[in-house]
C-alpha cells in the first residue's frame, strides 16, 4: 500500500524521517486503518524510516496485539537499523 507524506501513520514517519510508536492505534489521531486493526487484534504500532543520507526511502512497520511503553533505546536502535538498511540499498 502506498501512502503520501503526512497521510496516516506511515506518511507521518516518512515525512518526519523519525520512528513513531503508537500505544493504542484506536486512540491515535494519525492511524487510519482502525477497523482493520481491530479485526486483526492489533493494539500497538511501531514504524521507522529507511534512510538514504537525509532522505527517507521507505518505512518499515511492526504491529502488536498488546501495548508496550515505548523504549527510547529501542527507538534509537531501530533508527540506526533504518540508516544501515539505507546504506545497503
Coordinates of N, CA and C in Angstrom, one line a residue:
X1 N 0.8 -1.2 0.0 CA 0.0 0.0 0.0 C 0.9 1.2 0.0
X2 N 0.6 2.2 -0.8 CA 1.3 3.5 -0.8 C 0.6 4.5 0.0
X3 N 1.4 5.3 0.7 CA 1.0 6.4 1.5 C 1.7 7.7 1.0
X4 N 1.0 8.8 0.9 CA 1.7 10.1 0.6 C 2.3 10.6 1.9
X5 N 3.3 11.5 1.8 CA 3.8 12.1 3.1 C 2.7 12.8 3.8
X6 N 2.7 12.6 5.1 CA 1.7 13.1 6.1 C 0.3 12.4 6.0
X7 N 0.2 11.3 5.2 CA -1.0 10.6 5.1 C -0.9 9.4 6.0
X8 N -1.6 9.5 7.2 CA -1.6 8.4 8.1 C -0.3 8.2 8.9
X9 N -0.3 7.1 9.6 CA 0.9 6.7 10.4 C 2.1 6.6 9.6
X10 N 2.1 5.8 8.5 CA 3.3 5.6 7.7 C 3.7 6.9 7.0
X11 N 2.8 7.7 6.5 CA 3.1 9.0 5.9 C 3.7 10.0 6.9
X12 N 3.3 9.9 8.1 CA 4.0 10.8 9.1 C 5.4 10.4 9.4
X13 N 5.6 9.1 9.5 CA 7.0 8.6 9.7 C 7.9 9.0 8.5
X14 N 7.3 8.8 7.3 CA 8.1 9.1 6.1 C 8.4 10.6 6.0
X15 N 7.4 11.4 6.3 CA 7.6 12.9 6.2 C 8.6 13.4 7.2
X16 N 8.5 12.9 8.5 CA 9.4 13.4 9.5 C 10.7 12.7 9.6
X17 N 10.8 11.5 8.9 CA 12.1 10.7 8.9 C 12.5 10.4 10.4
X18 N 11.5 10.1 11.2 CA 11.8 9.7 12.6 C 10.9 8.5 13.0
X19 N 11.3 7.6 13.8 CA 10.5 6.5 14.3 C 9.3 7.0 15.0
X20 N 8.2 6.2 15.0 CA 7.0 6.5 15.7 C 6.4 5.3 16.4
X21 N 6.0 5.4 17.6 CA 5.5 4.3 18.4 C 4.1 4.7 18.9
X22 N 3.1 3.9 18.5 CA 1.7 4.2 18.9 C 1.2 3.1 19.9
X23 N 0.9 3.5 21.1 CA 0.5 2.6 22.2 C -0.9 2.0 21.9
X24 N -1.8 2.8 21.3 CA -3.2 2.3 21.1 C -3.6 2.9 19.7
X25 N -3.6 2.1 18.7 CA -4.0 2.6 17.4 C -5.4 3.1 17.3
X26 N -6.3 2.6 18.2 CA -7.7 3.1 18.2 C -7.8 4.5 18.7
X27 N -6.9 4.9 19.5 CA -6.9 6.3 20.1 C -6.0 7.2 19.4
X28 N -5.3 6.8 18.4 CA -4.4 7.6 17.6 C -5.0 8.5 16.6
X29 N -4.6 9.7 16.5 CA -5.2 10.7 15.5 C -4.5 10.4 14.1
X30 N -3.4 9.8 14.1 CA -2.7 9.6 12.8 C -2.9 8.2 12.2
X31 N -3.4 7.3 13.0 CA -3.6 5.9 12.5 C -4.9 5.8 11.8
X32 N -4.9 5.4 10.5 CA -6.2 5.5 9.7 C -6.9 4.1 9.5
X33 N -6.2 3.0 9.7 CA -6.8 1.7 9.4 C -7.3 1.0 10.7
X34 N -8.1 1.8 11.5 CA -8.6 1.3 12.8 C -9.5 0.1 12.7
X35 N -10.4 0.1 11.7 CA -11.3 -1.1 11.6 C -10.5 -2.3 11.3
X36 N -9.6 -2.2 10.4 CA -8.7 -3.4 10.0 C -7.9 -3.8 11.2
X37 N -7.3 -2.9 11.9 CA -6.5 -3.2 13.1 C -7.4 -3.9 14.2
X38 N -8.6 -3.4 14.4 CA -9.5 -4.1 15.4 C -9.8 -5.5 15.0
X39 N -10.1 -5.7 13.7 CA -10.4 -7.0 13.2 C -9.3 -8.0 13.3
X40 N -8.0 -7.5 13.2 CA -6.9 -8.3 13.3 C -6.3 -8.5 14.7
X41 N -6.9 -7.7 15.7 CA -6.4 -7.8 17.0 C -5.2 -6.9 17.3
X42 N -5.0 -6.0 16.4 CA -3.8 -5.1 16.6 C -4.1 -4.0 17.6
X43 N -3.2 -3.8 18.5 CA -3.4 -2.7 19.5 C -2.3 -1.6 19.4
X44 N -1.0 -2.0 19.2 CA 0.0 -1.1 19.1 C 0.8 -1.1 17.8
X45 N 1.4 -0.1 17.4 CA 2.2 0.0 16.2 C 3.5 0.7 16.4
X46 N 4.5 0.3 15.6 CA 5.8 1.0 15.6 C 6.3 1.0 14.2
X47 N 6.9 2.1 13.8 CA 7.4 2.2 12.4 C 8.7 3.0 12.5
X48 N 9.6 2.8 11.5 CA 10.8 3.6 11.4 C 11.2 3.7 9.9
X49 N 11.8 4.9 9.6 CA 12.2 5.1 8.2 C 13.4 4.4 7.8
X50 N 13.5 4.0 6.6 CA 14.8 3.5 6.0 C 15.4 4.7 5.3
X51 N 16.5 5.1 5.7 CA 17.1 6.4 5.3 C 18.3 6.2 4.3
X52 N 18.3 7.0 3.3 CA 19.5 7.1 2.4 C 20.0 8.6 2.6
X53 N 21.1 8.7 3.3 CA 21.5 10.1 3.7 C 20.5 10.7 4.6
X54 N 20.0 11.8 4.2 CA 18.9 12.5 5.0 C 17.5 12.3 4.4
X55 N 17.4 11.5 3.4 CA 16.1 11.2 2.7 C 15.6 9.9 3.1
X56 N 14.3 9.9 3.4 CA 13.6 8.6 3.7 C 13.3 7.9 2.4
X57 N 13.7 6.7 2.3 CA 13.4 5.9 1.1 C 12.1 5.1 1.3
X58 N 11.8 4.7 2.5 CA 10.7 3.8 2.8 C 10.5 3.8 4.3
X59 N 9.5 3.0 4.7 CA 9.2 2.8 6.1 C 8.9 1.4 6.4
X60 N 9.5 0.9 7.5 CA 9.2 -0.5 7.9 C 8.2 -0.3 9.1
X61 N 7.2 -1.1 9.2 CA 6.2 -1.0 10.2 C 6.0 -2.4 10.9
X62 N 5.7 -2.3 12.2 CA 5.5 -3.5 13.0 C 4.3 -3.3 13.9
X63 N 3.6 -4.4 14.2 CA 2.4 -4.3 15.0 C 2.4 -5.3 16.1
X64 N 1.6 -5.1 17.2 CA 1.5 -5.9 18.3 C 0.0 -6.0 18.8
X65 N -0.3 -7.1 19.4 CA -1.6 -7.3 20.0 C -1.7 -6.7 21.4
X66 N -0.6 -6.3 21.9 CA -0.5 -5.7 23.3 C 0.2 -4.4 23.3
X67 N -0.2 -3.5 24.2 CA 0.5 -2.2 24.3 C 1.8 -2.3 25.1
X68 N 2.8 -1.7 24.7 CA 4.1 -1.7 25.5 C 4.6 -0.3 25.5
X69 N 5.0 0.2 26.6 CA 5.5 1.5 26.7 C 6.8 1.7 25.8
X70 N 6.9 2.8 25.1 CA 8.0 2.9 24.2 C 9.3 3.0 24.9
X71 N 10.3 2.3 24.3 CA 11.7 2.3 24.8 C 12.5 3.2 24.0
X72 N 13.1 4.2 24.6 CA 14.0 5.1 23.8 C 15.2 4.4 23.2
X73 N 15.7 3.4 23.9 CA 16.8 2.6 23.4 C 16.4 1.8 22.2
X74 N 15.2 1.3 22.2 CA 14.7 0.5 21.0 C 14.4 1.5 19.8
X75 N 13.9 2.6 20.1 CA 13.6 3.6 19.0 C 15.0 4.0 18.4
X76 N 16.0 4.3 19.2 CA 17.3 4.7 18.7 C 17.9 3.5 17.9
X77 N 17.8 2.3 18.4 CA 18.4 1.2 17.7 C 17.7 1.0 16.4
X78 N 16.4 1.1 16.3 CA 15.7 0.9 15.1 C 16.0 2.0 14.1
X79 N 16.2 3.2 14.6 CA 16.5 4.4 13.7 C 17.9 4.0 13.1
X80 N 18.8 3.5 13.9 CA 20.1 3.1 13.3 C 20.0 2.0 12.3
X81 N 19.2 1.0 12.6 CA 19.0 0.0 11.6 C 18.4 0.5 10.3
X82 N 17.5 1.5 10.4 CA 17.0 2.1 9.2 C 18.1 2.8 8.4
X83 N 19.0 3.5 9.1 CA 20.2 4.1 8.4 C 21.0 3.1 7.7
X84 N 21.3 1.9 8.4 CA 22.1 0.9 7.9 C 21.5 0.3 6.6
X85 N 20.2 0.0 6.7 CA 19.4 -0.5 5.6 C 19.5 0.4 4.4
X86 N 19.4 1.7 4.6 CA 19.5 2.7 3.5 C 20.9 2.6 2.9
X87 N 21.9 2.4 3.6 CA 23.3 2.3 3.0 C 23.4 1.1 2.1
X88 N 22.7 0.0 2.5 CA 22.8 -1.2 1.7 C 22.0 -1.0 0.4
X89 N 20.9 -0.3 0.4 CA 20.1 0.0 -0.8 C 20.8 1.0 -1.7

